[in-house]
Amino acid sequence: MTTPEQRRQQEEALESGEAYQDAEGRLTKDPGAGAAHADSEADRNAEHLRRGEVGPGVPEE
């Protein structure tokens, strides 16, 4: 569990570009790891779309 001070520091790091966070909440200060997380997330999303899966908050047709 993070304290309010730790959370504030995380938010400042994210806003300033010192840290990266993906949709699953993974945090890193390494730009390469941040890009790898984004790529793997994009690949997963593309696979879900190929299968016709609908994400949360998206109405089905």
Coordinates of N, CA, C and O in Angstrom, one line a residue:
M1 N 0.8 -1.2 0.0 CA 0.0 0.0 0.0 C 0.9 1.2 0.0 O 1.9 1.3 0.7
T2 N 0.5 2.2 -0.8 CA 1.3 3.4 -0.9 C 0.7 4.5 0.0 O -0.5 4.6 0.2
T3 N 1.6 5.3 0.5 CA 1.1 6.5 1.3 C 0.8 7.6 0.4 O 1.1 7.6 -0.8
P4 N 0.0 8.6 0.9 CA -0.3 9.7 0.0 C 0.9 10.4 -0.5 O 1.0 10.8 -1.7
E5 N 2.0 10.5 0.2 CA 3.3 11.1 -0.2 C 3.9 10.3 -1.4 O 4.3 10.8 -2.4
Q6 N 3.9 9.0 -1.2 CA 4.4 8.1 -2.3 C 3.6 8.2 -3.6 O 4.1 8.3 -4.7
R7 N 2.3 8.3 -3.4 CA 1.4 8.4 -4.6 C 1.7 9.7 -5.3 O 1.7 9.8 -6.5
R8 N 1.8 10.8 -4.5 CA 2.1 12.1 -5.1 C 3.4 12.1 -5.9 O 3.5 12.6 -7.0
Q9 N 4.4 11.5 -5.3 CA 5.7 11.4 -6.0 C 5.6 10.6 -7.3 O 6.2 10.9 -8.3
Q10 N 4.8 9.5 -7.3 CA 4.6 8.7 -8.5 C 3.9 9.5 -9.5 O 4.2 9.5 -10.7
E11 N 2.9 10.3 -9.1 CA 2.1 11.1 -10.1 C 3.0 12.1 -10.7 O 2.9 12.4 -11.9
E12 N 3.9 12.8 -9.9 CA 4.8 13.8 -10.4 C 5.8 13.1 -11.4 O 6.1 13.7 -12.4
A13 N 6.3 11.9 -11.1 CA 7.2 11.3 -12.0 C 6.5 10.9 -13.3 O 7.1 11.1 -14.4
L14 N 5.3 10.5 -13.3 CA 4.5 10.2 -14.5 C 4.3 11.4 -15.3 O 4.4 11.4 -16.5
E15 N 3.9 12.5 -14.7 CA 3.6 13.8 -15.4 C 4.9 14.4 -16.0 O 4.8 15.0 -17.1
S16 N 6.0 14.2 -15.3 CA 7.2 14.8 -15.8 C 7.9 13.9 -16.9 O 8.9 14.3 -17.5
G17 N 7.5 12.7 -17.0 CA 8.1 11.8 -18.0 C 9.3 11.0 -17.4 O 10.0 10.4 -18.1
E18 N 9.5 11.1 -16.1 CA 10.5 10.4 -15.4 C 10.2 8.9 -15.3 O 11.0 8.1 -15.1
A19 N 8.9 8.6 -15.3 CA 8.4 7.2 -15.1 C 7.3 7.0 -16.1 O 6.7 7.9 -16.7
Y20 N 7.1 5.7 -16.4 CA 6.1 5.2 -17.4 C 5.2 4.2 -16.7 O 5.7 3.4 -15.9
Q21 N 3.9 4.3 -17.0 CA 2.9 3.3 -16.5 C 2.0 2.8 -17.6 O 1.5 3.6 -18.4
D22 N 1.8 1.5 -17.6 CA 0.9 1.0 -18.6 C -0.5 0.8 -18.0 O -0.8 1.1 -16.9
A23 N -1.4 0.3 -18.9 CA -2.8 0.2 -18.4 C -3.0 -0.8 -17.3 O -4.0 -0.8 -16.6
E24 N -2.0 -1.8 -17.2 CA -2.1 -2.7 -16.1 C -1.4 -2.2 -14.8 O -1.4 -3.0 -13.8
G25 N -0.9 -1.0 -14.8 CA -0.4 -0.4 -13.6 C 1.1 -0.7 -13.4 O 1.6 -0.3 -12.4
R26 N 1.8 -1.3 -14.4 CA 3.2 -1.5 -14.2 C 3.9 -0.2 -14.4 O 3.7 0.5 -15.3
L27 N 4.8 0.1 -13.4 CA 5.6 1.3 -13.4 C 7.0 1.0 -13.7 O 7.6 0.0 -13.2
T28 N 7.7 1.9 -14.5 CA 9.1 1.7 -14.7 C 9.7 3.1 -15.0 O 9.0 4.0 -15.5
K29 N 11.0 3.2 -14.7 CA 11.7 4.5 -15.1 C 12.6 4.2 -16.3 O 13.2 5.2 -16.8
D30 N 12.6 3.0 -16.9 CA 13.3 2.7 -18.0 C 12.5 2.9 -19.3 O 11.5 2.2 -19.5
P31 N 12.9 3.8 -20.2 CA 12.0 4.1 -21.4 C 11.9 2.8 -22.2 O 10.9 2.6 -22.8
G32 N 12.9 2.0 -22.3 CA 12.9 0.8 -23.1 C 11.8 -0.2 -22.6 O 11.0 -0.8 -23.3
A33 N 11.8 -0.3 -21.3 CA 10.8 -1.2 -20.6 C 9.4 -0.6 -20.8 O 8.4 -1.4 -21.0
G34 N 9.3 0.7 -20.7 CA 8.0 1.3 -20.9 C 7.5 1.1 -22.3 O 6.3 0.8 -22.5
A35 N 8.4 1.2 -23.3 CA 8.0 0.9 -24.7 C 7.6 -0.6 -24.9 O 6.7 -0.9 -25.6
A36 N 8.4 -1.5 -24.3 CA 8.1 -2.9 -24.4 C 6.7 -3.2 -23.8 O 6.0 -4.0 -24.3
H37 N 6.4 -2.6 -22.6 CA 5.1 -2.8 -22.0 C 4.0 -2.3 -23.0 O 3.0 -3.0 -23.2
A38 N 4.2 -1.2 -23.6 CA 3.2 -0.6 -24.5 C 3.0 -1.5 -25.7 O 1.9 -1.8 -26.2
D39 N 4.1 -2.1 -26.3 CA 4.1 -3.0 -27.4 C 3.3 -4.2 -27.1 O 2.5 -4.7 -27.8
S40 N 3.6 -4.8 -25.9 CA 2.9 -6.1 -25.5 C 1.5 -5.8 -25.3 O 0.6 -6.7 -25.6
E41 N 1.1 -4.7 -24.7 CA -0.3 -4.3 -24.5 C -1.0 -4.1 -25.8 O -2.1 -4.6 -26.0
A42 N -0.3 -3.5 -26.8 CA -0.9 -3.3 -28.1 C -1.1 -4.6 -28.8 O -2.2 -4.9 -29.5
D43 N -0.2 -5.5 -28.7 CA -0.3 -6.9 -29.3 C -1.5 -7.6 -28.7 O -2.3 -8.3 -29.4
R44 N -1.7 -7.6 -27.4 CA -2.8 -8.2 -26.7 C -4.1 -7.6 -27.2 O -5.1 -8.4 -27.5
N45 N -4.2 -6.3 -27.3 CA -5.4 -5.6 -27.7 C -5.7 -6.0 -29.2 O -6.9 -6.3 -29.5
A46 N -4.7 -6.1 -30.0 CA -5.0 -6.5 -31.4 C -5.5 -7.9 -31.5 O -6.4 -8.2 -32.3
E47 N -4.9 -8.8 -30.7 CA -5.4 -10.2 -30.7 C -6.9 -10.3 -30.2 O -7.6 -11.0 -30.8
H48 N -7.2 -9.5 -29.2 CA -8.6 -9.5 -28.8 C -9.5 -9.0 -29.9 O -10.6 -9.6 -30.1
L49 N -9.1 -8.0 -30.6 CA -9.9 -7.5 -31.7 C -10.1 -8.5 -32.8 O -11.1 -8.6 -33.4
R50 N -9.0 -9.2 -33.1 CA -9.0 -10.2 -34.2 C -10.1 -11.3 -33.8 O -10.7 -11.9 -34.7
R51 N -10.2 -11.6 -32.5 CA -11.1 -12.6 -32.1 C -12.6 -12.1 -31.9 O -13.5 -12.8 -31.6
G52 N -12.7 -10.8 -32.2 CA -14.0 -10.2 -32.1 C -14.5 -9.8 -30.7 O -15.7 -9.6 -30.4
E53 N -13.5 -9.9 -29.7 CA -13.9 -9.6 -28.3 C -14.1 -8.1 -28.1 O -13.4 -7.2 -28.7
V54 N -15.1 -7.7 -27.3 CA -15.4 -6.4 -27.1 C -14.9 -6.0 -25.7 O -15.1 -6.8 -24.7
G55 N -14.3 -4.8 -25.6 CA -13.8 -4.4 -24.3 C -14.8 -3.8 -23.4 O -15.9 -3.5 -23.8
P56 N -14.4 -3.5 -22.2 CA -15.4 -2.9 -21.2 C -15.8 -1.5 -21.7 O -14.9 -0.7 -22.2
G57 N -17.0 -1.2 -21.6 CA -17.5 0.2 -21.9 C -17.8 0.4 -23.4 O -18.2 1.4 -23.8
V58 N -17.5 -0.7 -24.2 CA -17.8 -0.6 -25.7 C -19.0 -1.4 -26.0 O -19.1 -2.6 -25.7
P59 N -20.0 -0.7 -26.5 CA -21.3 -1.4 -26.8 C -21.1 -2.4 -27.9 O -20.4 -2.2 -28.9
E60 N -21.7 -3.6 -27.8 CA -21.7 -4.6 -28.9 C -22.6 -4.2 -30.0 O -23.6 -3.5 -29.8
E61 N -22.2 -4.5 -31.2 CA -23.1 -4.2 -32.3 C -24.2 -5.2 -32.5 O -24.1 -6.3 -32.3

